[in-house]
CSV table of C-alpha atoms in Angstrom, one decimal:
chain,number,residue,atom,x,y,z
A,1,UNK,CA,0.0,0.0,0.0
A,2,UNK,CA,1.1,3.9,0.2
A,3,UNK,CA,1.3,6.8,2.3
A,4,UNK,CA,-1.6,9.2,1.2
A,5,UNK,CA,-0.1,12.0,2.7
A,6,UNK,CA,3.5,11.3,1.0
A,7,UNK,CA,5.0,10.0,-2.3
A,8,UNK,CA,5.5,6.0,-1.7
A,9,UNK,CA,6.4,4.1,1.1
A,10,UNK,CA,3.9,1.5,3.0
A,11,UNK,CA,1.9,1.6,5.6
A,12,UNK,CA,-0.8,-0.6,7.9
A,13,UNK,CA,-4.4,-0.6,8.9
A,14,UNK,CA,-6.9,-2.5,11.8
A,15,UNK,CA,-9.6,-5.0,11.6
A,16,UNK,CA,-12.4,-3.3,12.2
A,17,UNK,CA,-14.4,-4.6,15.4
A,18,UNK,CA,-18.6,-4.1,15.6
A,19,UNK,CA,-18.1,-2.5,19.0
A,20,UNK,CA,-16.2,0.0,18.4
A,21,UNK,CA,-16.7,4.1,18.8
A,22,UNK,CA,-15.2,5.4,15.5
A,23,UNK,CA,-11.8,3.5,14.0
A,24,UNK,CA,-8.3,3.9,13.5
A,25,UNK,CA,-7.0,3.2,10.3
A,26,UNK,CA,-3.5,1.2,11.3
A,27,UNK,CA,-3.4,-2.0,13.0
A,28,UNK,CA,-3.8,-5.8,12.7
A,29,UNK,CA,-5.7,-9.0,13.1
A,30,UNK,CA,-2.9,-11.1,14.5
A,31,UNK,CA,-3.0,-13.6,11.4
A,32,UNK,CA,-6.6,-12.4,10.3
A,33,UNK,CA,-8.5,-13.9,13.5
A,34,UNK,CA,-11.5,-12.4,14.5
A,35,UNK,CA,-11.3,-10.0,17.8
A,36,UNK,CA,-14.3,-10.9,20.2
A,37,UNK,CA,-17.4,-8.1,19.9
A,38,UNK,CA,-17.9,-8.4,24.0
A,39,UNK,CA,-15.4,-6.2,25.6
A,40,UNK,CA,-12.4,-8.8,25.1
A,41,UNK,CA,-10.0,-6.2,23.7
A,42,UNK,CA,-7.5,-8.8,22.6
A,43,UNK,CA,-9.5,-12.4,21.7
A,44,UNK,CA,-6.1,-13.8,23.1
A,45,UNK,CA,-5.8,-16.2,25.6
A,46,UNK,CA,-2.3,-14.8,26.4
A,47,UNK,CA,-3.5,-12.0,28.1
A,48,UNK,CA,-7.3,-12.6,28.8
A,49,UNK,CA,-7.6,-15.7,29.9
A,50,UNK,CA,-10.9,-17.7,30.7
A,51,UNK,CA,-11.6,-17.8,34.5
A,52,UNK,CA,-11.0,-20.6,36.5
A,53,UNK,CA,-12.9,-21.5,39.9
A,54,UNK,CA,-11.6,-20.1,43.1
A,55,UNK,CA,-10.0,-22.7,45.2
A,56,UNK,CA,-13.2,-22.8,47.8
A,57,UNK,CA,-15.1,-24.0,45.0
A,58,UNK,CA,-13.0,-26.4,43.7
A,59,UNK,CA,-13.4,-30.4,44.7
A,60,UNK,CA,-11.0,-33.1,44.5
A,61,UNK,CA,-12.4,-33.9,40.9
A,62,UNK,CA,-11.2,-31.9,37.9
A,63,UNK,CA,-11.8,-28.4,37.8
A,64,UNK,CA,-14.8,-27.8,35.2
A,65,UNK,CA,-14.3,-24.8,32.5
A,66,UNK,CA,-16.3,-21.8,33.4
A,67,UNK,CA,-18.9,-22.6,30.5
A,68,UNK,CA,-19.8,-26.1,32.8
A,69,UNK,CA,-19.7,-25.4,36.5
A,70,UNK,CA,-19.8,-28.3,38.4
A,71,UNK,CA,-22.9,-29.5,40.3
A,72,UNK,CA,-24.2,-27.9,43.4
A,73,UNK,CA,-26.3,-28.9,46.2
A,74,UNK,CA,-28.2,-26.5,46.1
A,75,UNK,CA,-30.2,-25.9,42.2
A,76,UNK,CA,-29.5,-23.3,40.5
A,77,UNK,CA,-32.7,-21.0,40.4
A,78,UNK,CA,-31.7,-20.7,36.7
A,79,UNK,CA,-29.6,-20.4,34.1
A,80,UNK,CA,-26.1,-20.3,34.9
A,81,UNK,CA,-24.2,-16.6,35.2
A,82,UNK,CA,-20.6,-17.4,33.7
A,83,UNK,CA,-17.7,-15.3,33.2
A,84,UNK,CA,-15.9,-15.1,29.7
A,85,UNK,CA,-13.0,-13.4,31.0
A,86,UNK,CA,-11.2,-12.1,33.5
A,87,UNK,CA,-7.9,-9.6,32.6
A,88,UNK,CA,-5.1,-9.5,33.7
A,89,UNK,CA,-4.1,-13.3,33.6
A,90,UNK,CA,-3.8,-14.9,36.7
A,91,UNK,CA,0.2,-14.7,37.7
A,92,UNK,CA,0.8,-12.2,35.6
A,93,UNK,CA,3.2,-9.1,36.0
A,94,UNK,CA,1.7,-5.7,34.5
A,95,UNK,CA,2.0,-2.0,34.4
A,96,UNK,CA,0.8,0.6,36.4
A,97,UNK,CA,-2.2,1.4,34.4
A,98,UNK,CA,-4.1,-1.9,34.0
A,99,UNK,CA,-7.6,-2.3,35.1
A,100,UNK,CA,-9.1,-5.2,36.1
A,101,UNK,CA,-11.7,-6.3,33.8
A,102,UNK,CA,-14.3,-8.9,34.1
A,103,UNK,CA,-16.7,-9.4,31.0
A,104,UNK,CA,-19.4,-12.0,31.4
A,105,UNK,CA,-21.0,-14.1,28.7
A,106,UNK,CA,-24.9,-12.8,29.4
A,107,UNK,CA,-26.1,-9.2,30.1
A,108,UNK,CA,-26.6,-8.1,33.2
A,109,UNK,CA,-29.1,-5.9,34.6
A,110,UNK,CA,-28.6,-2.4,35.7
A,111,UNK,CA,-31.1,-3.3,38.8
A,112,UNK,CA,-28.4,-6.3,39.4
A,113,UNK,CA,-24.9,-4.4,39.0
A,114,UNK,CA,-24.3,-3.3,42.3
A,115,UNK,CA,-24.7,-6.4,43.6
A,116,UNK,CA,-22.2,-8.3,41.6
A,117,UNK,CA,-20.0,-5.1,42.3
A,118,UNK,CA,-20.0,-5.5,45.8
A,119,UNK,CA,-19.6,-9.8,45.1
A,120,UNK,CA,-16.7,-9.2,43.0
A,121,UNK,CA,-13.5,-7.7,45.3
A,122,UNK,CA,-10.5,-6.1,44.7
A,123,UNK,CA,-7.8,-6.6,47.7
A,124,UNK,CA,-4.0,-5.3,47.4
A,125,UNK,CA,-1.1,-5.6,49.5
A,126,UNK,CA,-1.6,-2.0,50.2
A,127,UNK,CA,-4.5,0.4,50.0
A,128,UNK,CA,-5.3,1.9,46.7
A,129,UNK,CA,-8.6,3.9,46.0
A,130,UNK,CA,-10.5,2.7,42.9
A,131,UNK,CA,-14.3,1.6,41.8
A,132,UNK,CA,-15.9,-0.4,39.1
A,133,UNK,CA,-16.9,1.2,35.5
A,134,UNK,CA,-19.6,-0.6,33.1
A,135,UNK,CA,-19.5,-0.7,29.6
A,136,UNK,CA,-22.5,-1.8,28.5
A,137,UNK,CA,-23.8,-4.8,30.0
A,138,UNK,CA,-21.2,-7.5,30.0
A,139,UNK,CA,-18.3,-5.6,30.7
A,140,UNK,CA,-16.8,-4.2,34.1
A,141,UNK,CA,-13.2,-3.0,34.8
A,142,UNK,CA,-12.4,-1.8,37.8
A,143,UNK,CA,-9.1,0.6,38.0
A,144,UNK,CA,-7.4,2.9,41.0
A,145,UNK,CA,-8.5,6.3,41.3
A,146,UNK,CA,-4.8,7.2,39.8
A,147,UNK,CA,-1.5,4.4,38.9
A,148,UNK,CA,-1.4,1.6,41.0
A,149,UNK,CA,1.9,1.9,42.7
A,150,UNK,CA,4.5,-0.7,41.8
A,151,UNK,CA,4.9,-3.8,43.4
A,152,UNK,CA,1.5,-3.7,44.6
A,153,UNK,CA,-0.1,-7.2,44.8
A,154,UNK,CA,-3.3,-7.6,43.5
A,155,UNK,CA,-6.4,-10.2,44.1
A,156,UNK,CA,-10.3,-10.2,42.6
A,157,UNK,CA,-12.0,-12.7,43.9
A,158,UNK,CA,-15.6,-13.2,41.9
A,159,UNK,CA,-17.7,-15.0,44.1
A,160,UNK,CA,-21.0,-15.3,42.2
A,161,UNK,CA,-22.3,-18.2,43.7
A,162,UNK,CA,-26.3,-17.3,44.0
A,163,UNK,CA,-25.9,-13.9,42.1
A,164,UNK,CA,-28.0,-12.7,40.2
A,165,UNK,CA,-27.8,-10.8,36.9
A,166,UNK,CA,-31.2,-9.7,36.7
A,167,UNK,CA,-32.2,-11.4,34.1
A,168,UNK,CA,-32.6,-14.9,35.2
A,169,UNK,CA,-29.5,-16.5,35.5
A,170,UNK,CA,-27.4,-17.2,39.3
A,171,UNK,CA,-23.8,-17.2,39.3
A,172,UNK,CA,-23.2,-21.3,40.6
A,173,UNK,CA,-19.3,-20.5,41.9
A,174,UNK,CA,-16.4,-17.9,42.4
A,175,UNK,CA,-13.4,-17.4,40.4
A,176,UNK,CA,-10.2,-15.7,41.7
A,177,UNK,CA,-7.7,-14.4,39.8
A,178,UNK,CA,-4.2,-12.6,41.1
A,179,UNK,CA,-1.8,-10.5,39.4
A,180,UNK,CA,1.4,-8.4,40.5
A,181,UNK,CA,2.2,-4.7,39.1
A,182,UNK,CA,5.6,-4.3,38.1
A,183,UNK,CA,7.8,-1.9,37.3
A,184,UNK,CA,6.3,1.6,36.3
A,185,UNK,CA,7.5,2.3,33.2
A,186,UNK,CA,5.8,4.8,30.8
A,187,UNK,CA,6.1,6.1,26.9
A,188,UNK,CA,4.9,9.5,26.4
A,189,UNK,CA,4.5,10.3,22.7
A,190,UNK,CA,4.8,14.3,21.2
A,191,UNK,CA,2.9,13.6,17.6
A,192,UNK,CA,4.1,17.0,16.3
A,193,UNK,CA,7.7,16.9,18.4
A,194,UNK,CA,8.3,13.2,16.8
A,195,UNK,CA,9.4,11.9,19.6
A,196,UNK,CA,8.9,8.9,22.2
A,197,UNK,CA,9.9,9.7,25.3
A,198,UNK,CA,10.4,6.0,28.3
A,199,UNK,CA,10.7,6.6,32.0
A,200,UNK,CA,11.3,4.0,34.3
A,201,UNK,CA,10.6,4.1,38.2
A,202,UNK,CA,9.8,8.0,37.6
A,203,UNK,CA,13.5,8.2,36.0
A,204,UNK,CA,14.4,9.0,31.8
A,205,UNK,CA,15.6,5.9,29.9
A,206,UNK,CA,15.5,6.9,26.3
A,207,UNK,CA,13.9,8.7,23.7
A,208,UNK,CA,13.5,7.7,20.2
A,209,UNK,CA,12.3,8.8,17.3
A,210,UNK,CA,8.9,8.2,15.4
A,211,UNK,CA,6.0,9.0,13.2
A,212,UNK,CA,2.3,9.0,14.1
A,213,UNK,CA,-0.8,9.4,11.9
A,214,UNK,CA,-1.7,11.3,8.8
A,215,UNK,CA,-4.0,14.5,8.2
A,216,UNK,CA,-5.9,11.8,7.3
A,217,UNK,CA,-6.0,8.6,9.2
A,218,UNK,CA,-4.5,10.6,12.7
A,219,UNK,CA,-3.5,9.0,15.6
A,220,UNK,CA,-5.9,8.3,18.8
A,221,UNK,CA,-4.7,10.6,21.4
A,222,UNK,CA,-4.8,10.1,24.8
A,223,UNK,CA,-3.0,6.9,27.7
A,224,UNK,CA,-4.0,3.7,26.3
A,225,UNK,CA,-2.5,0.6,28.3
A,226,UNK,CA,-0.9,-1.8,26.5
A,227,UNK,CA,-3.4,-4.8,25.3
A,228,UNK,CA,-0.7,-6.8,24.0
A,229,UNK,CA,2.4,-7.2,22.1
A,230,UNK,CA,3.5,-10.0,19.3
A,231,UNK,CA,6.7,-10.6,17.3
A,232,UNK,CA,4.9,-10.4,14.0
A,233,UNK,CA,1.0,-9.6,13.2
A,234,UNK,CA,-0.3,-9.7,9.9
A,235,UNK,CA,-1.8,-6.4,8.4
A,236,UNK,CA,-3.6,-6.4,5.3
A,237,UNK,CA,-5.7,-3.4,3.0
A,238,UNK,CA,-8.7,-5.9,2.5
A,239,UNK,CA,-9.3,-6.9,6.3
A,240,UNK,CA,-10.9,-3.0,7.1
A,241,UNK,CA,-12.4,-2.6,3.3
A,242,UNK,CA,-9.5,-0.4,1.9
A,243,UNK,CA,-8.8,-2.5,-0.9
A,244,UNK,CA,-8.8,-6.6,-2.1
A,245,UNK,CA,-7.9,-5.8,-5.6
A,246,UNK,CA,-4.2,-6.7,-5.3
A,247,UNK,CA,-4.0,-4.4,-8.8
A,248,UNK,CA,-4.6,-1.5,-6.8
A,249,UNK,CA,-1.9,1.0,-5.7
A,250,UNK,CA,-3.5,0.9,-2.0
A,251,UNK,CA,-3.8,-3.0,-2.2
A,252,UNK,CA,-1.0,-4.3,1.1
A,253,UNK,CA,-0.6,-7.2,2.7
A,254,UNK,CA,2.3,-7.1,5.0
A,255,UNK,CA,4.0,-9.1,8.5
A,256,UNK,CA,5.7,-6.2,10.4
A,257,UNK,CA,7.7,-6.9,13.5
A,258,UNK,CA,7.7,-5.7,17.1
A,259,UNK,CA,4.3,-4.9,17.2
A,260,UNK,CA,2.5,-3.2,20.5
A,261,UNK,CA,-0.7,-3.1,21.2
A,262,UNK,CA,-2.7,-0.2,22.2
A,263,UNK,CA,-6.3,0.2,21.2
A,264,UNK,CA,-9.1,-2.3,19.9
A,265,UNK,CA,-9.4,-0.9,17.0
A,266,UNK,CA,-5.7,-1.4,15.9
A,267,UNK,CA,-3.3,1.0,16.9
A,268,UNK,CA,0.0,-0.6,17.6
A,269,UNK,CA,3.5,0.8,18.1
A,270,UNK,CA,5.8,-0.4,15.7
A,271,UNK,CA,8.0,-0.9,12.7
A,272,UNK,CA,6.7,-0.3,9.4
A,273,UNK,CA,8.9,-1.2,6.5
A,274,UNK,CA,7.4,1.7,4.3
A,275,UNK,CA,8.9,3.9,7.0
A,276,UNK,CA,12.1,2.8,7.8
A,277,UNK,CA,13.6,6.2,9.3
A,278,UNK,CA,10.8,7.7,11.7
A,279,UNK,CA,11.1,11.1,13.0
A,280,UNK,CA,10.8,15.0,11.8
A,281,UNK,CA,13.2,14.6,8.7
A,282,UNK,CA,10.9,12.2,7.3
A,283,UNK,CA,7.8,13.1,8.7
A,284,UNK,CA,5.7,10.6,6.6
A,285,UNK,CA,3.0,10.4,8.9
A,286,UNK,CA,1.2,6.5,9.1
A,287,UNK,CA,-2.3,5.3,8.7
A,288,UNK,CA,-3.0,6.1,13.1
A,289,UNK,CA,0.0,3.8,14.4
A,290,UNK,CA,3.2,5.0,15.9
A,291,UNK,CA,6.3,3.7,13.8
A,292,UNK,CA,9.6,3.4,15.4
A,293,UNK,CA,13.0,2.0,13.5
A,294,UNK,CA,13.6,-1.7,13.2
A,295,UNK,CA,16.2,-1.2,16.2
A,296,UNK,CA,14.1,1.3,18.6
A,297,UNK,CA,11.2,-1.0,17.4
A,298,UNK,CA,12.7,-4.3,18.6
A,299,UNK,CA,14.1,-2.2,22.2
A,300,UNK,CA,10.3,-0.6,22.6
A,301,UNK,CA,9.4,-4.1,22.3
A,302,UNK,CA,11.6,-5.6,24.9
A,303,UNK,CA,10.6,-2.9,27.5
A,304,UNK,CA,6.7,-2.5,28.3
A,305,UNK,CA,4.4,-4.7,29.3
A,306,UNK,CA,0.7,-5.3,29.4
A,307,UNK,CA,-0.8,-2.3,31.1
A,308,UNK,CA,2.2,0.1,30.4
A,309,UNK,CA,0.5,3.8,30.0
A,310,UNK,CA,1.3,4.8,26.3
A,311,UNK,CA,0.4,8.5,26.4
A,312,UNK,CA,-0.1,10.3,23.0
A,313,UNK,CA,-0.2,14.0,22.8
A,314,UNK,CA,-0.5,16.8,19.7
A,315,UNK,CA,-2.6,14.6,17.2
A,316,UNK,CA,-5.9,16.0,16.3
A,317,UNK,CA,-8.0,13.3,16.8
A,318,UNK,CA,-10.0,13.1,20.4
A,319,UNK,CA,-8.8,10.5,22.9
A,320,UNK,CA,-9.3,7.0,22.6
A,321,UNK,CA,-12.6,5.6,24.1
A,322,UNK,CA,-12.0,4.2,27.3
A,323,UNK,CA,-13.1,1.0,26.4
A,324,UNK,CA,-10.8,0.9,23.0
A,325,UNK,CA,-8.8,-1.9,24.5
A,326,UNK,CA,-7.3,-1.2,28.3
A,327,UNK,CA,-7.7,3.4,27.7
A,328,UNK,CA,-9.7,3.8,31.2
A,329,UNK,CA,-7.8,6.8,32.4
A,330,UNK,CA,-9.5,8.5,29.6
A,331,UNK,CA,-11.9,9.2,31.9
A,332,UNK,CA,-11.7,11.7,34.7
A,333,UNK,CA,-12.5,10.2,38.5
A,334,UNK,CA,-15.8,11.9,38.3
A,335,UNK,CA,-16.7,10.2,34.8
A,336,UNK,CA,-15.5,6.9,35.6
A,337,UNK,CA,-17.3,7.1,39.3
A,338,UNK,CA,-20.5,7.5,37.3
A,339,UNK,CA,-20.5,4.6,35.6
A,340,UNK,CA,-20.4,3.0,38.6
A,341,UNK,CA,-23.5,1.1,41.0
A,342,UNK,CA,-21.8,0.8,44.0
A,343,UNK,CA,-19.4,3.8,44.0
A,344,UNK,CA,-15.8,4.0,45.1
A,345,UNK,CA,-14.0,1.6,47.2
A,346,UNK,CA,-10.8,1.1,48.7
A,347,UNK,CA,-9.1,-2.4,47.9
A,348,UNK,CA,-9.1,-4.5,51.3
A,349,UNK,CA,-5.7,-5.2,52.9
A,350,UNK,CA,-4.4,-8.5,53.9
C-alpha cells in the first residue's frame, strides 16, 4: 500500500471490530482472527484468559471450565451466570495502568450491577482507591483512582455463587484471579515533536524517534495501556475494506515486527517497512500507528508490558474511548465514578 499524505512508502491498517466508537486506520488482526465483539480487547488467551474457579469452589475432581460449573447442592434457580474473562491473567506481571476487567458471557441488569459489584472484590497488598466502570452490559473493569503503585499485589476474587444478573441466570461459583504490578515504566508520545519519550521508576531511559498518523488517518490521542504485544501480526488493505484488488496501488498485505498493542481498534506501536527512518526529517506520517526504527522497534518491544500507559499527545484526533482496549484513564474520576453502581471503594488489605 502507500502513504496518502507522501509519495511511496507502506503503511498498515486495523480490523475493524462491531463495538467499536469510531476507528483507527493502522493495526492488525494477529493472522486475520476475529477479535471478540464483548469487551475482550485482545480475543487472546495470552493475556485474557478464561476464568477458573476459586480454590473454595474447587473439589477433588477436575476443575470444570467456566462454560460447565460443576454441580451444586443446592439448584441453581436458573440459568447459569458465567464469566468469559477475567484480565489480567492470573500470575501475571503488568504496568501501572491496568484495570481489572471482568466481561461475562450474558447481560446483566442495571437493577443487578451493584450487587455483583460488591460480590466481585478487589484486595491489594496496600491500600489503593478505585471503583468499578460498566461498559454496556457484559463488561466491568475496575481501576485505581490514579496508577497503581508498583509492586503492589493484587487479588479479585468473583464470588458469584447465588448472584443474580437480573435477568434470570445465578452465578453457581467464584473465580479468583491474582496478578502483581511491576515496574512503572511509561512512553509519552509528542505527535508534532516526533518523539517517544520512556521513563522508568519515575527516572528517563530513552527517547526515540517516530511517526504517528496522517492528516488523514491521525493517531488516537490520549494513555492507552498496552493490550498486548506480538513478534509479527499480519496487516492487510482488504481486512478493514481499503482494498482486495491486489492491482490497486492501495492494495498491502504485510507481517511487520515488534508490534504493540494499544487500542481495539488497531493502533499498535511499531516498525513499518514503508517507514524505515521515523522522525521529523521524514515526517511521513502512518495510517494512526506510531512507527519506530527496526532497532528502537525491537528495544520498545523488549521494555513494556501489558498495562504500560502509552500517552499520545498533539494529534488532532479526540482520545481513545476508554473502552478501546485497556484506555480507562480516559476518563476523569468523576466520569469513571458514574459509571459505577456501587461507587468508590478502597481495595481491602491483607
Amino acid at each position: 500500500m502507500r502513504w496518502r499524505n507522501s509519495g511511496g512508502g507502506t503503511g498498515v491498517a486495523l480490523v475493524a471490530v462491531a463495538v467499536l466508537v469510531g476507528t483507527s486506520a493502522c493495526g492488525g488482526g494477529g493472522g486475520g482472527g476475529a477479535q471478540k465483539a464483548d469487551g475482550d480487547p485482545s480475543g487472546r488467551t495470552s493475556t485474557s484468559a478464561s476464568p477458573s474457579p476459586s480454590p473454595s469452589s474447587k473439589s477433588s475432581s477436575p476443575s470444570p471450565s467456566p462454560s460447565k460449573p460443576s454441580p451444586s447442592s443446592t439448584k441453581p434457580k436458573g440459568p447459569p451466570m458465567l464469566l468469559n474473562t477475567i484480565t489480567p491473567q492470573t500470575g501475571a506481571t503488568v504496568g501501572v495502568a491496568m484495570p481489572v476487567s471482568v466481561v461475562f458471557t450474558n447481560p446483566v441488569a442495571a437493577k443487578a450491577r451493584a450487587n455483583v459489584e460488591k460480590h466481585m472484590k478487589v484486595s491489594a497488598s496496600q491500600p489503593v482507591k478505585g471503583a468499578w466502570h460498566w461498559f454496556g452490559d457484559k463488561r466491568a473493569d475496575w481501576r485505581p483512582q490514579t496508577y497503581w503503585p508498583a509492586g503492589t499485589k493484587v487479588r479479585i476474587d468473583a464470588d458469584m455463587k447465588g448472584v443474580s444478573n437480573g435477568n434470570g441466570r445465578y452465578g453457581t461459583h467464584g473465580y479468583t484471579h491474582t496478578f502483581m504490578v511491576g515496574d512503572d515504566v511509561r512512553a509519552d508520545v509528542s505527535v508534532p515533536g516526533h518523539t517517544l519519550k520512556v521513563t522508568k521508576n519515575g527516572r528517563p531511559v530513552r527517547t526515540l524517534a517516530i511517526n504517528a498518523g496522517s492528516a488523514e488517518y491521525p493517531t488516537w490521542n490520549g494513555t492507552m495501556a498496552v493490550i498486548d504485544k506480538q513478534e509479527k501480526v499480519r496487516m492487510t488493505s482488504c481486512s478493514i475494506g481499503i482494498t482486495c484488488d491486489k492491482n490497486d496501488p492501495d492494495y498491502y498485505d504485510l507481517t511487520l515486527p515488534w508490534d504493540v498493542h494499544l487500542t481495539q481498534s488497531g493502533t499498535y506501536v511499531h516498525y513499518s517497512t514503508g517507514d524505515p527512518n521515523p522522525g521529523s526529517g521524514s515526517a511521513r506520517g502512518s495510517h494512526g500507528c506510531v512507527h519506530l526504527s527496526l532497532s528502537d522497534a525491537k528495544w520498545f518491544y523488549d521494555q513494556v508490558k501489558q498495562g504500560d500507559p502509552v500517552t499520545i499527545t498533539g494529534s488532532p484526533r479526540a482520545k481513545a474511548a476508554p473502552d478501546n482496549g485497556y484506555a480507562a484513564f480516559n476518563l476523569s474520576w468523576s466520569d469513571w465514578l458514574a459509571g459505577s453502581a456501587s461507587g468508590e471503594v478502597t481495595a481491602a488489605t491483607p
